[in-house]
Each structure stands twice: as C-alpha cells, then as structure tokens.
Coordinates of C-alpha atoms in Angstrom, one line a residue:
Chain X
M1 CA -1.8 18.7 -9.6
T2 CA -3.7 17.9 -6.4
S3 CA -0.8 15.7 -5.3
A4 CA 1.8 18.3 -6.1
I5 CA -0.1 21.0 -4.1
Y6 CA -0.6 18.6 -1.2
L7 CA 3.1 17.7 -1.2
L8 CA 4.2 21.4 -1.3
S9 CA 2.0 22.2 1.7
Y10 CA 4.4 20.2 3.9
A11 CA 7.1 22.8 3.2
A12 CA 5.3 25.2 5.5
L13 CA 5.9 22.9 8.6
P14 CA 9.6 23.6 8.9
L15 CA 8.9 27.3 8.7
F16 CA 6.5 27.0 11.6
G17 CA 8.9 24.9 13.6
M18 CA 11.8 27.4 13.3
L19 CA 10.3 29.1 16.3
L20 CA 11.9 26.2 18.3
A21 CA 14.5 24.9 15.9
A22 CA 16.3 28.2 15.2
H23 CA 16.0 29.5 18.8
R24 CA 19.0 29.8 20.9
V25 CA 17.4 27.7 23.6
T26 CA 17.8 24.6 21.4
G27 CA 21.2 25.6 20.0
I28 CA 21.1 23.5 16.8
D29 CA 24.0 24.8 14.7
S30 CA 23.6 22.5 11.8
R31 CA 21.3 23.7 9.0
A32 CA 20.1 20.2 8.0
A33 CA 19.5 19.2 11.7
R34 CA 17.7 22.5 12.2
I35 CA 15.3 21.9 9.3
G36 CA 14.7 18.3 10.3
F37 CA 13.8 19.2 13.8
A38 CA 11.9 22.3 12.6
F39 CA 9.6 19.9 10.7
L40 CA 8.8 17.9 13.8
A41 CA 8.4 21.1 15.9
G42 CA 6.2 22.7 13.2
A43 CA 3.9 19.7 13.2
L44 CA 3.6 19.9 17.0
L45 CA 3.0 23.7 17.0
L46 CA 0.4 23.4 14.2
T47 CA -1.4 20.6 16.1
I48 CA -1.5 22.6 19.3
E49 CA -2.7 25.7 17.4
A50 CA -5.3 23.8 15.4
T51 CA -6.6 22.1 18.6
I52 CA -6.8 25.5 20.4
F53 CA -8.6 27.0 17.4
S54 CA -11.2 24.1 17.6
I55 CA -11.7 24.6 21.3
A56 CA -12.2 28.3 20.8
G57 CA -14.5 27.8 17.8
I58 CA -12.2 29.4 15.3
R59 CA -12.4 27.7 11.9
W60 CA -9.2 26.6 10.3
N61 CA -7.8 28.2 7.1
V62 CA -4.4 28.4 5.7
I63 CA -3.8 32.1 6.5
G64 CA -5.3 31.9 10.0
L65 CA -3.2 28.9 11.0
S66 CA -0.1 30.2 9.3
L67 CA 0.1 33.7 10.4
P68 CA 0.7 33.3 14.2
L69 CA 3.3 30.5 13.6
V70 CA 5.1 32.3 10.8
A71 CA 5.2 35.6 12.8
A72 CA 6.5 33.8 15.8
S73 CA 9.2 32.0 13.7
L74 CA 10.2 35.3 12.0
T75 CA 10.9 36.9 15.4
V76 CA 13.4 34.1 16.0
L77 CA 14.8 34.0 12.4
L78 CA 15.4 37.7 12.3
W79 CA 17.2 37.7 15.6
P80 CA 21.0 37.2 15.5
R81 CA 21.3 33.8 14.1
I82 CA 23.1 30.8 15.5
P83 CA 26.0 30.4 13.1
S84 CA 26.0 27.1 11.2
S85 CA 29.0 24.9 11.8
P86 CA 31.5 25.3 8.9
P87 CA 31.9 22.3 6.6
Q88 CA 34.8 20.2 7.6
L89 CA 37.6 19.1 5.4
A90 CA 37.7 15.4 5.2
G91 CA 40.2 12.8 4.1
R92 CA 39.7 10.3 1.3
R93 CA 38.6 7.5 3.6
T94 CA 36.1 9.8 5.3
L95 CA 34.6 10.8 2.0
V96 CA 34.1 7.3 0.8
A97 CA 32.5 6.2 4.1
T98 CA 30.3 9.3 4.1
H99 CA 29.2 8.7 0.5
V100 CA 28.4 5.1 1.2
A101 CA 26.4 6.1 4.3
N102 CA 24.6 8.8 2.3
A103 CA 23.8 6.3 -0.4
I104 CA 22.4 3.8 2.1
V105 CA 20.1 6.6 3.6
L106 CA 18.9 7.5 0.1
I107 CA 18.2 3.9 -0.9
S108 CA 16.4 3.3 2.4
V109 CA 14.2 6.4 2.0
L110 CA 13.4 5.4 -1.6
H111 CA 12.5 1.9 -0.4
F112 CA 9.9 3.2 2.0
A113 CA 8.6 5.9 -0.3
L114 CA 8.2 3.5 -3.3
S115 CA 6.7 0.8 -1.0
I116 CA 3.9 3.3 -0.2
I117 CA 3.5 4.7 -3.7
T118 CA 3.1 1.2 -5.1
T119 CA 0.6 0.6 -2.2
Q120 CA 2.5 -2.3 -0.7
S121 CA 3.0 -0.5 2.6
V122 CA -0.1 1.5 3.2
S123 CA -1.7 0.8 6.5
P124 CA -5.3 -0.3 6.5
D125 CA -5.8 2.0 9.5
Y126 CA -5.2 4.9 7.1
V127 CA -8.3 4.2 5.1
L128 CA -10.3 3.1 8.2
F129 CA -9.6 6.1 10.5
W130 CA -6.3 8.2 10.1
G131 CA -7.1 9.5 6.7
V132 CA -10.8 9.5 7.3
K133 CA -10.4 11.9 10.3
A134 CA -8.1 14.1 8.2
V135 CA -10.7 14.4 5.4
R136 CA -13.5 15.1 7.8
F137 CA -11.5 17.6 9.9
A138 CA -10.4 19.5 6.8
A139 CA -14.0 19.6 5.5
A140 CA -15.2 20.9 8.8
A141 CA -12.2 23.3 9.1
A142 CA -11.9 22.0 12.7
L143 CA -11.3 18.9 14.9
D144 CA -14.9 18.2 14.1
P145 CA -16.7 17.3 17.4
G146 CA -19.8 16.7 15.4
F147 CA -18.1 13.8 13.6
L148 CA -16.4 12.4 16.7
L149 CA -19.6 12.5 18.6
S150 CA -21.9 11.4 15.8
R151 CA -23.9 8.2 16.0
F152 CA -21.4 6.6 13.7
P153 CA -18.0 7.8 14.7
P154 CA -14.7 6.6 13.2
P155 CA -12.7 4.0 15.2
H156 CA -10.5 5.4 18.0
V157 CA -12.0 8.8 18.5
D158 CA -9.8 9.1 21.6
Y159 CA -6.5 8.9 19.6
P160 CA -4.6 12.2 19.8
P161 CA -4.8 14.5 16.8
L162 CA -1.3 15.2 15.5
V163 CA -1.3 12.9 12.5
P164 CA -4.9 13.8 11.3
V165 CA -4.1 17.5 11.8
V166 CA -1.0 17.3 9.7
Q167 CA -2.8 15.3 7.0
A168 CA -5.7 17.8 7.1
W169 CA -3.2 20.7 6.7
G170 CA -2.3 19.5 3.3
L171 CA -6.0 19.1 2.4
L172 CA -6.6 22.8 3.2
F173 CA -4.4 23.5 0.2
S174 CA -5.3 20.7 -2.2
R175 CA -9.1 20.5 -1.3
R176 CA -9.3 16.9 -2.6
M177 CA -7.5 14.1 -0.7
P178 CA -4.7 12.6 -2.8
W179 CA -4.8 9.4 -0.8
I180 CA -1.7 7.7 -2.1
T181 CA 0.4 10.9 -2.0
A182 CA -0.8 11.8 1.6
A183 CA 0.2 8.3 2.7
G184 CA 3.5 8.7 0.9
M185 CA 4.2 11.8 3.1
S186 CA 4.9 9.3 5.9
T187 CA 8.3 9.2 4.3
V188 CA 9.0 12.7 5.6
W189 CA 8.7 11.3 9.2
L190 CA 11.5 8.9 8.3
V191 CA 13.7 11.6 6.8
A192 CA 13.2 14.4 9.3
P193 CA 15.0 12.9 12.3
I194 CA 18.0 11.7 10.3
P195 CA 20.0 15.0 10.1
F196 CA 19.3 15.6 13.8
I197 CA 20.4 12.1 14.8
R198 CA 23.5 12.5 12.7
W199 CA 24.3 16.0 14.1
S200 CA 23.9 14.8 17.7
L201 CA 26.2 11.8 17.1
E202 CA 28.7 13.9 15.2
R203 CA 29.1 16.3 18.1
A204 CA 30.0 13.4 20.3
F205 CA 31.8 11.0 18.1
G206 CA 32.8 12.6 14.8
R207 CA 31.5 12.6 11.3
D208 CA 32.3 9.1 10.2
F209 CA 30.7 7.3 13.1
A210 CA 27.7 9.6 12.9
A211 CA 27.2 8.9 9.2
A212 CA 27.5 5.2 9.7
V213 CA 25.0 5.0 12.6
S214 CA 22.6 7.3 10.8
A215 CA 22.8 5.0 7.7
F216 CA 22.1 2.0 9.9
W217 CA 19.2 3.7 11.7
A218 CA 17.7 4.8 8.3
A219 CA 18.0 1.3 6.8
A220 CA 16.6 -0.4 9.9
M221 CA 13.6 1.9 10.3
A222 CA 12.8 2.0 6.5
A223 CA 12.9 -1.8 6.3
S224 CA 10.6 -2.0 9.4
F225 CA 8.2 0.7 8.2
A226 CA 7.9 -0.8 4.8
Y227 CA 7.5 -4.3 6.1
S228 CA 4.9 -3.3 8.7
G229 CA 2.8 -1.2 6.4
C230 CA 3.3 2.2 8.1
G231 CA 2.2 4.4 5.2
G232 CA -0.4 6.9 6.3
N233 CA -0.6 5.9 9.9
A234 CA 1.1 7.4 13.0
D235 CA 3.9 4.8 13.5
A236 CA 6.7 6.6 11.6
T237 CA 5.6 9.9 13.4
L238 CA 5.9 8.3 16.8
V239 CA 9.3 6.8 16.0
A240 CA 10.5 10.3 14.8
Y241 CA 9.6 12.0 18.0
I242 CA 10.7 9.3 20.3
S243 CA 14.1 9.0 18.5
V244 CA 14.8 12.7 18.6
A245 CA 13.8 12.8 22.3
G246 CA 16.1 9.8 23.0
V247 CA 19.1 11.3 21.2
A248 CA 18.5 14.7 22.8
I249 CA 18.3 13.2 26.3
I250 CA 21.7 11.6 25.9
A251 CA 23.1 14.7 24.1
E252 CA 22.2 16.8 27.1
R253 CA 25.3 15.4 28.6
Y254 CA 27.3 17.3 25.9
D255 CA 25.0 20.3 25.6
P256 CA 22.4 21.1 28.3
R257 CA 20.2 22.9 25.8
S258 CA 19.2 19.6 24.4
R259 CA 16.8 19.1 27.2
W260 CA 14.5 21.6 25.4
I261 CA 14.6 19.6 22.3
A262 CA 13.7 16.4 24.3
A263 CA 10.9 18.3 25.9
A264 CA 9.4 19.4 22.5
A265 CA 9.9 15.9 21.1
F266 CA 8.0 14.3 24.1
A267 CA 5.2 16.8 23.6
G268 CA 5.0 15.8 19.9
A269 CA 5.0 12.1 20.8
A270 CA 2.3 12.5 23.4
L271 CA 0.0 14.1 20.7
T272 CA 0.8 11.4 18.2
K273 CA -0.3 8.1 19.8
A274 CA -1.7 6.9 23.1
E275 CA 1.1 4.4 23.6
A276 CA 3.7 7.2 23.5
L277 CA 3.0 7.7 27.2
A278 CA 4.4 4.2 27.9
F279 CA 7.6 4.9 26.0
I280 CA 7.9 8.3 27.6
G281 CA 7.3 6.8 31.1
A282 CA 10.0 4.2 30.5
M283 CA 12.5 6.8 29.2
L284 CA 11.8 9.0 32.2
F285 CA 12.5 6.0 34.5
G286 CA 15.7 5.5 32.6
I287 CA 16.8 9.1 33.1
A288 CA 16.1 8.8 36.8
V289 CA 18.1 5.6 37.1
R290 CA 21.0 7.0 35.1
D291 CA 21.1 10.2 37.1
L292 CA 21.0 8.4 40.4
L293 CA 23.9 6.2 39.3
R294 CA 25.8 9.3 38.3
R295 CA 24.7 11.0 41.5
D296 CA 23.5 13.9 39.4
A297 CA 21.6 16.3 41.6
S298 CA 19.5 17.8 38.7
V299 CA 17.5 14.6 38.2
V300 CA 14.3 16.0 39.6
R301 CA 14.5 19.1 37.5
R302 CA 15.3 17.1 34.4
V303 CA 12.5 14.6 34.9
A304 CA 10.1 17.4 35.9
L305 CA 10.7 19.4 32.7
L306 CA 10.1 16.4 30.5
T307 CA 7.0 15.3 32.4
L308 CA 5.6 18.8 32.3
S309 CA 6.1 19.2 28.6
T310 CA 4.4 15.8 28.0
A311 CA 1.5 16.7 30.4
A312 CA 1.1 20.1 28.9
S313 CA 0.7 18.9 25.3
I314 CA -1.6 16.0 26.2
S315 CA -3.7 18.4 28.4
I316 CA -4.6 20.3 25.3
W317 CA -6.1 17.2 23.7
F318 CA -7.8 16.2 26.9
G319 CA -9.0 19.8 27.2
Y320 CA -10.6 19.5 23.8
Q321 CA -12.2 16.3 24.8
Y322 CA -13.6 17.9 28.0
R323 CA -14.8 21.0 26.1
F324 CA -16.9 19.0 23.7
G325 CA -18.1 16.3 26.1
L326 CA -16.0 13.5 24.7
P327 CA -14.8 10.9 27.3
V328 CA -11.6 12.5 28.7
G329 CA -8.5 10.3 28.4
Y330 CA -7.9 7.1 26.5
H331 CA -10.0 4.0 26.4
R332 CA -8.6 1.0 28.2
F333 CA -7.6 -1.6 25.7
T334 CA -7.6 -4.5 28.1
N335 CA -9.7 -5.4 31.1
F336 CA -7.4 -7.3 33.4
Q337 CA -8.8 -10.7 34.2
G338 CA -5.6 -12.5 35.0
L339 CA -2.7 -13.8 33.1
L340 CA -3.0 -16.9 30.8
L341 CA 0.2 -18.8 31.0
R342 CA -0.9 -20.9 28.1
N343 CA -0.2 -17.9 26.0
L344 CA 3.5 -18.0 26.7
P345 CA 4.4 -20.6 24.0
V346 CA 2.4 -18.5 21.4
I347 CA 4.3 -15.3 22.5
L348 CA 7.6 -17.1 22.3
T349 CA 6.8 -18.4 18.8
E350 CA 5.3 -15.3 17.4
A351 CA 7.8 -12.8 18.9
P352 CA 10.7 -13.6 16.5
K353 CA 8.3 -13.2 13.5
G354 CA 7.0 -9.9 14.9
L355 CA 10.5 -8.6 15.4
S356 CA 11.8 -9.6 11.9
A357 CA 11.5 -5.9 10.9
G358 CA 11.7 -6.6 7.2
C359 CA 15.3 -7.9 7.4
W360 CA 15.1 -11.2 9.3
G361 CA 15.6 -9.4 12.6
M362 CA 19.1 -8.3 11.6
S363 CA 18.3 -4.7 12.7
W364 CA 17.8 -6.0 16.2
L365 CA 20.6 -8.6 16.3
I366 CA 23.4 -6.4 15.1
P367 CA 23.0 -3.6 17.7
A368 CA 22.2 -6.2 20.3
A369 CA 25.6 -8.0 19.6
V370 CA 27.4 -4.7 19.7
L371 CA 25.7 -3.9 23.0
I372 CA 26.7 -7.2 24.5
C373 CA 30.3 -6.6 23.5
V374 CA 30.2 -3.1 25.2
A375 CA 28.6 -4.6 28.3
V376 CA 31.3 -7.2 28.6
R377 CA 34.2 -4.9 27.9
S378 CA 33.3 -1.7 29.6
P379 CA 29.9 -1.8 31.3
R380 CA 30.2 1.7 32.7
R381 CA 29.7 3.0 29.2
L382 CA 26.2 1.8 29.3
I383 CA 25.2 4.2 32.0
D384 CA 24.9 7.2 29.7
A385 CA 22.6 5.3 27.4
L386 CA 20.4 3.9 30.1
P387 CA 17.4 6.2 29.4
L388 CA 17.2 4.6 26.0
L389 CA 18.2 1.0 26.8
I390 CA 16.2 0.6 29.9
S391 CA 13.0 1.1 27.9
L392 CA 13.6 -2.2 26.1
P393 CA 13.2 -4.7 29.0
L394 CA 10.5 -2.5 30.6
L395 CA 8.4 -2.3 27.5
F396 CA 8.9 -5.8 26.3
A397 CA 7.8 -7.0 29.7
F398 CA 4.8 -4.7 29.4
F399 CA 3.9 -6.1 26.0
A400 CA 4.2 -9.6 27.4
F401 CA 1.9 -8.6 30.2
L402 CA -0.7 -7.5 27.7
Y403 CA -0.3 -10.4 25.4
L404 CA -0.7 -12.8 28.4
Q405 CA -4.2 -11.5 28.9
Y406 CA -5.6 -12.4 25.4
T407 CA -8.2 -15.1 25.6
S408 CA -8.2 -15.8 21.8
G409 CA -6.6 -14.7 18.6
L410 CA -3.3 -13.9 20.2
A411 CA -1.1 -15.0 17.2
M412 CA -3.1 -12.8 14.9
Q413 CA -3.0 -9.9 17.3
M414 CA 0.8 -10.2 17.7
S415 CA 1.4 -10.4 14.0
W416 CA -0.5 -7.2 13.6
T417 CA 0.7 -5.2 16.6
L418 CA 4.2 -6.3 17.5
P419 CA 6.0 -5.3 14.3
R420 CA 4.7 -1.7 14.8
V421 CA 4.6 -1.3 18.5
S422 CA 8.2 -2.4 18.8
Q423 CA 9.5 0.1 16.3
P424 CA 10.3 2.9 18.8
L425 CA 12.2 0.3 20.8
L426 CA 14.2 -0.8 17.8
S427 CA 15.1 2.9 17.3
L428 CA 16.1 3.3 20.9
L429 CA 18.2 0.1 20.8
I430 CA 20.1 1.4 17.8
L431 CA 20.7 4.9 19.2
G432 CA 21.4 3.7 22.7
T433 CA 24.0 1.2 21.5
A434 CA 25.5 3.9 19.2
F435 CA 26.0 6.2 22.2
A436 CA 27.5 3.4 24.2
S437 CA 29.8 2.2 21.5
G438 CA 31.1 5.4 19.9
P439 CA 34.8 5.9 19.6
L440 CA 36.4 7.0 22.9
Q441 CA 39.3 9.0 21.4
E442 CA 39.3 12.7 21.4
N443 CA 40.3 12.8 17.7
T444 CA 36.9 12.2 16.2
G445 CA 37.8 12.1 12.6
R446 CA 37.0 15.7 11.8
G447 CA 39.9 17.3 13.5
E448 CA 39.8 18.7 17.0
P449 CA 36.7 18.1 19.0
R450 CA 34.4 21.1 18.8
P451 CA 34.4 23.4 21.8
G452 CA 31.7 22.5 24.2
T453 CA 31.8 18.8 23.4
V454 CA 33.5 16.0 25.4
G455 CA 34.8 12.7 24.2
A456 CA 32.2 10.0 24.0
G457 CA 31.9 7.6 26.8
S458 CA 33.8 10.0 29.0
L459 CA 32.2 10.1 32.4
S460 CA 33.7 13.4 33.2
P461 CA 31.2 16.1 33.8
P462 CA 30.1 18.2 30.9
P463 CA 31.7 21.6 30.5
A464 CA 30.1 24.4 32.5
Chain S
M1 CA 33.2 0.3 15.1
R2 CA 32.2 2.7 12.3
R3 CA 32.9 0.1 9.8
L4 CA 30.7 -2.4 11.6
W5 CA 27.7 0.0 11.6
L6 CA 28.3 0.7 7.9
I7 CA 28.5 -3.0 7.0
G8 CA 25.5 -3.7 9.2
A9 CA 23.6 -1.0 7.3
L10 CA 24.5 -2.6 4.0
V11 CA 23.4 -6.0 5.3
L12 CA 20.0 -4.5 6.2
L13 CA 19.5 -3.5 2.6
I14 CA 19.2 -7.2 1.6
G15 CA 15.7 -7.3 3.1
P16 CA 14.4 -4.6 0.8
V17 CA 16.1 -6.2 -2.2
V18 CA 14.3 -9.5 -1.5
T19 CA 11.0 -7.7 -0.8
W20 CA 11.2 -5.8 -4.2
S21 CA 12.2 -8.8 -6.2
R22 CA 9.2 -10.7 -4.8
F23 CA 6.9 -7.8 -5.4
L24 CA 8.0 -7.3 -9.0
E25 CA 7.4 -11.0 -9.7
H26 CA 3.7 -10.5 -9.1
H27 CA 3.1 -6.8 -9.7
D28 CA 4.0 -4.2 -12.1
I29 CA 4.7 -0.5 -11.4
R30 CA 1.7 1.5 -12.4
R31 CA -0.7 4.0 -11.1
R32 CA -2.9 2.4 -8.4
A33 CA -6.7 2.8 -8.2
S34 CA -6.7 2.7 -4.4
P35 CA -4.1 3.4 -1.7
I36 CA -4.3 -0.2 -0.5
D37 CA -4.2 -2.1 -3.8
A38 CA -1.2 -4.2 -3.1
A39 CA -1.4 -4.3 0.8
Q40 CA -5.0 -5.4 1.3
P41 CA -6.7 -6.6 -1.9
T42 CA -10.0 -7.1 -0.1
F43 CA -10.0 -3.6 1.2
A44 CA -8.9 -2.3 -2.2
A45 CA -11.9 -3.9 -3.8
Y46 CA -14.1 -2.2 -1.3
W47 CA -12.4 1.1 -1.9
R48 CA -12.7 0.9 -5.7
F49 CA -16.4 0.1 -5.4
L50 CA -17.0 3.0 -3.0
D51 CA -14.9 5.4 -4.9
E52 CA -16.8 4.7 -8.1
A53 CA -20.1 4.8 -6.4
R54 CA -19.3 8.2 -4.8
R55 CA -19.5 9.9 -8.2
F56 CA -23.2 9.1 -8.4
V57 CA -24.3 10.0 -4.9
P58 CA -24.9 13.7 -4.6
E59 CA -23.8 15.9 -1.7
G60 CA -26.5 16.4 0.9
S61 CA -28.1 13.1 0.1
S62 CA -28.0 9.9 2.2
Y63 CA -26.6 6.4 1.7
T64 CA -26.5 2.9 3.2
I65 CA -24.4 -0.1 2.3
N66 CA -25.6 -3.7 1.8
A67 CA -23.2 -6.6 1.5
A68 CA -23.1 -10.3 1.9
N69 CA -22.5 -10.2 5.7
G70 CA -22.1 -7.9 8.7
D71 CA -18.3 -8.0 8.5
E72 CA -18.2 -6.7 5.0
E73 CA -20.8 -4.1 5.8
T74 CA -18.8 -2.9 8.7
Q75 CA -15.5 -2.6 6.8
L76 CA -17.2 -1.0 3.8
F77 CA -18.9 1.6 6.0
M78 CA -15.7 2.5 7.9
I79 CA -13.9 3.0 4.6
S80 CA -16.8 5.0 3.1
A81 CA -16.5 7.6 5.9
G82 CA -13.5 9.0 4.2
L83 CA -15.1 9.1 0.8
F84 CA -18.7 10.1 1.5
G85 CA -18.2 13.3 3.5
G86 CA -21.2 15.6 3.0
V87 CA -23.6 12.6 2.6
R88 CA -25.6 11.4 5.5
P89 CA -24.8 7.8 6.5
Y90 CA -27.4 5.2 7.5
P91 CA -25.4 2.0 7.9
A92 CA -27.2 -1.3 7.9
T93 CA -24.4 -2.6 10.1
F94 CA -22.2 -0.5 12.3
V95 CA -19.2 -2.1 14.1
W96 CA -20.6 -5.6 13.4
A97 CA -23.9 -4.7 15.0
P98 CA -27.0 -4.6 12.8
Q99 CA -28.6 -1.2 13.1
P100 CA -32.3 -0.5 13.9
G101 CA -34.0 0.2 10.6
G102 CA -31.2 -1.5 8.6
G103 CA -30.4 1.6 6.6
R104 CA -34.0 1.9 5.2
E105 CA -33.9 5.7 5.8
A106 CA -31.2 6.1 3.2
K107 CA -32.0 7.3 -0.3
Y108 CA -29.0 5.6 -2.0
V109 CA -28.3 1.9 -1.4
L110 CA -24.8 0.8 -2.3
V111 CA -25.0 -3.0 -2.9
Y112 CA -21.6 -4.6 -2.8
G113 CA -21.0 -7.9 -4.5
S114 CA -24.3 -8.1 -6.3
A115 CA -26.1 -6.6 -9.2
G116 CA -29.4 -6.7 -7.4
C117 CA -31.3 -4.1 -5.4
P118 CA -33.5 -4.2 -2.2
S119 CA -37.2 -4.6 -3.0
D120 CA -37.9 -0.9 -2.1
A121 CA -35.2 0.5 -4.4
T122 CA -34.6 0.6 -8.1
M123 CA -31.4 0.1 -10.0
M124 CA -29.7 3.3 -10.8
R125 CA -26.3 2.1 -12.1
L126 CA -24.0 -0.9 -12.1
V127 CA -20.5 -0.2 -11.0
K128 CA -17.5 -2.4 -10.7
G129 CA -18.0 -4.5 -7.6
G130 CA -21.8 -3.9 -7.2
S131 CA -24.6 -1.7 -7.9
I132 CA -26.1 1.7 -6.9
C133 CA -29.8 1.7 -6.1
I134 CA -32.1 4.6 -5.4
R135 CA -35.2 4.9 -3.3
G136 CA -38.1 7.2 -4.1
E137 CA -37.9 10.8 -3.0
R138 CA -38.7 11.3 0.7

C-alpha cells in the first residue's frame, strides 16, 4: 500500500508542470510530449517552490506545495488550448516500423525498471545520501538545515536539491519510505523525455525516423542506466534534462519557441547535479560556435537566455545555502597539483570498459559510425548539431584532465564514475547524430511537412 | 537511415538479454529485503542489520554503531542516517575518523558482526547480523 501511494504521488508532477508544458510559449502540440515535458517541468517547479518555502520557513505539506502550482497550471490549462496534432494515417511499412520501435522502447523501460526492482541496479549512493536526504527532508517538512549543518551530516551536503525533493514529495503522501519503489521511480526519468524527443524529431524528419531514433535512445540509455546502477540516484534525472535541452536547442531552428523549453531544461539540470554546469557550459559554447558559423545575429540573446535560466535556478539553491550559513557553492573535487602522465595508460585501458554502457559500447559505436559517414559525405550537416556534438570532445578532454590528477586508485575511480558521468554525452551523441543524419527529403513519411517546419538538414533560415 | 537506427536499437537489446540470463543463473525473482541486495551484498547486509535493529530503538533515544573496523562503522553509520531519523546519533567513527567519546553517550549500541556487547552495556536482543545492547538510563 505504501508503495502504491508513493507511486501515485508522482502523478501530480505533470499537473504542476503544465504551467510550462501547456503554455503557448513552449508550443508543444503533442499530448504525449506535453505530458513528458510537464513531468520534468513539474519536478523543477516543485523543487524551486520547496526550496523557497524552506528559505521562508514555511513547512511543506501536500496541500501547501500543490495549491500554488495547480492554480498556476489551471490558468494555463483553462486558457484556449494548443490543439493537439491529429493522428496521421500511416502505411503498412510505417506501422510495422513504429510498432517495432514501440516494442523496443517498452522492453528497454522494463529492463531498467526490473533491474531496479530486483535490486541489481540500485545505486549505493541512494542509501548513503540521496534517499537519506529525502527521508530526513520529508520528516522535517523542509530542506532541513539542521540535518545538513549537524555534526554528522550526510555526504555531499552541497549537491543541489531536485532529486531529494522529488523523492521527499512521494514521502509526504506515503509517510514511510518504500525504498525499492522510490528507487524504481528513476524509470520515470527514462520514460519522460522519450515522447518529447520523438515529437521533436518527428517535426523535422517524420514519424518513422523519429520512432527509430527514440527506440535507439531508449535502448541505449536503459542499458547504460541498468549497467551503471542508476536506480535512486540523480543520473537518469540529469540525462533527462540535458537531453530535452539538447533536442530543444536544435529544434529551435524549426520552432523558435523551443528556446523556452531548453531554458527550463537547463534550469532543471542545474538543480539536479553539480556537474550539470559543465554540460551546460559546453552546450552553450556549442551554440555560440554554431551561430557564429551560421552568422546568426541572435547568438548573444540565445546564449544569454539559457545562461540566465541556469543562473536563476542555481541561485535559488545558493540562496538557500547563504540563508542558513552553509558554504555557498560547490566543493572543489580536486586540488590541482599537476598532471600525472603515468595515468595516461590507465585512462586508455579503463575508458573502453567505462564506456561499455551495458552493451559492449555498441550504443557509442553505432552513432559514432553514422556520424563519421555524415561528416565524410556532407560535413555542413553537422553544423546544426554542433551544440550537442561539440560537448563530446570538450567534456572528454575535461574528464581526462581530471583523471590525470589522481595520485592513486584511478582505475577504481574510473570504473565507478566514467559509466555514469558519460551518460549525458552518450545521449547528446545519439541525438546530435540523429539531427545530422535525418532524411533530407521534404516527404517525411507522414505526408506533407507540417506548416512551420522545414526539411531536416536544410540550411535555409527558419520560417518567420 | 531509419532502418539502421532500428536495427541498431535491436542490437542494443542483446546487452540486457545477456545481463538477465546471467542474473537469473544466480538469483531468483523475489521480494528483496533491502534496496541493494543484488547490487551491493555487503551494503545489503548492513542494511538488513540496521533495518531489523531499528524496530527495537525507540524514537527520541540515541544510538551508536560498533563494528570490526572504522570502514564498516563509517558505512553503517551513513546508511543508518536514512533509517534512524528521530534517534540521536553518536557515531563511534564518522567518515573514517574515530570520534571523541567513541559513541559512549549513546543509549543503544548496535554491534555489527558480533553477538557481544561493550562492557558498559547489556544485551537487549540478538538480530541477524549482530546484536543490540542497551546502556543504563541516563
């Protein structure tokens, strides 16, 4: 019963997130994509609200946290709605391919969910601090500064609060922590971005291609999450936000409103894990490079909006730290004392193991091979995907820079961190490659291209 | 290109198939006692011990954990933070550092891996993985 109540509590999050997902400013006209994005937005809004409540000394309860968010969402939902796109008639081949893709998504989601429920893929960090914080925050009905500042605090008191807040939200309903079920809810973070990714790709390339890429993304990420033990921690959450942001950044070329989706996703990522800032920084650099290559004059405005949304959300967490006398910011995780070149052979030996992602590295190799083909045949097609693809060399170089500083235990550190820290990059590789390799023709497999979209890979400017 | 992505996705499913066939060789599908039973058997043993001990330590009381070494005491204490809310902690070791007092202020002593008790505490109950000892009222 406790598990069922906990599970049902997550149904409130999409309702909270409708404030952004159903708003005209984001313009999501697919019901499934709207619900998926609403879950991510709802978790973000709940976290912001719960943190502000804690700063203001207001204790959490279900009604107090729900009312403002539901009221705000209702104002959007009761407004003239964005019409959902009508279902498309599909040919026999389309149907078979779509059904196969759907089956792959379902199997992948079940793989991750069952891996957690059978406790194969639950993160040790979940019982050491993620879940611990959730239990203590729910018991205190606040982001409990007394616990974080106590003589015996949990590890990583500086980590941002989104995952513990969402886990604690369920506890406000269930009272007792259903530890396995709560870890199992990590599956929702795998599921939520899929309809949004699919919808974004569908607008650019048509239904068949979108379904196939979404299936690949789901299979790759599920295999990686299960293999790396991501149940109950923040890794799947970070991947969800970074992936949605990445897709929205590229989709902005087809629909300028996507920039607001990317801004919200960056805000969510920044409140999920400290390392999100590295991924966001790399993607912003990629946007700048792409826009300069395209001679797009709106580069400053675009980068400024995304930087502001990230800074605004992280400021709420830092504001909480400041309010209660916690050290503001993140702890440094290395003290630079030079690079140890003797680490290089260890890095080169351990990296392939760390990037195996539960499928012998196939999830990296397949999109990498496609990307090489695109780069050889039509390198200009890579320009649009640069914000995603440029993150890979930048962040792998950054990881190597960090690993080169370890004085001992590097192999063990890499085996623990690399499979997880590389997951957002795997996602960006798949999505960036998909956008660079999508079919160029105007006939996208679902009839005429939708008004307001342009053929993929076309470097013509977006419609006004 | 669509076909390539779809075939690629099917290829990726081979990994999970192999993972599950290996898992089912050594495990059965049943309700688990801890969230980390299969992932981290050592942590799972800590969890089961603490979870069982929690039922005998009342709210508003205090506890410490004794184990064979500082590493075990550190891990046990970190895990206990999620299970012993409402009970005041006096760890003997915190983040691998022995604490002043060694947890002697605590009323309940959770002894992992032993059926014994410290000299200033009496046995209250044996649980799977260790024992719960109690010190006199303070």
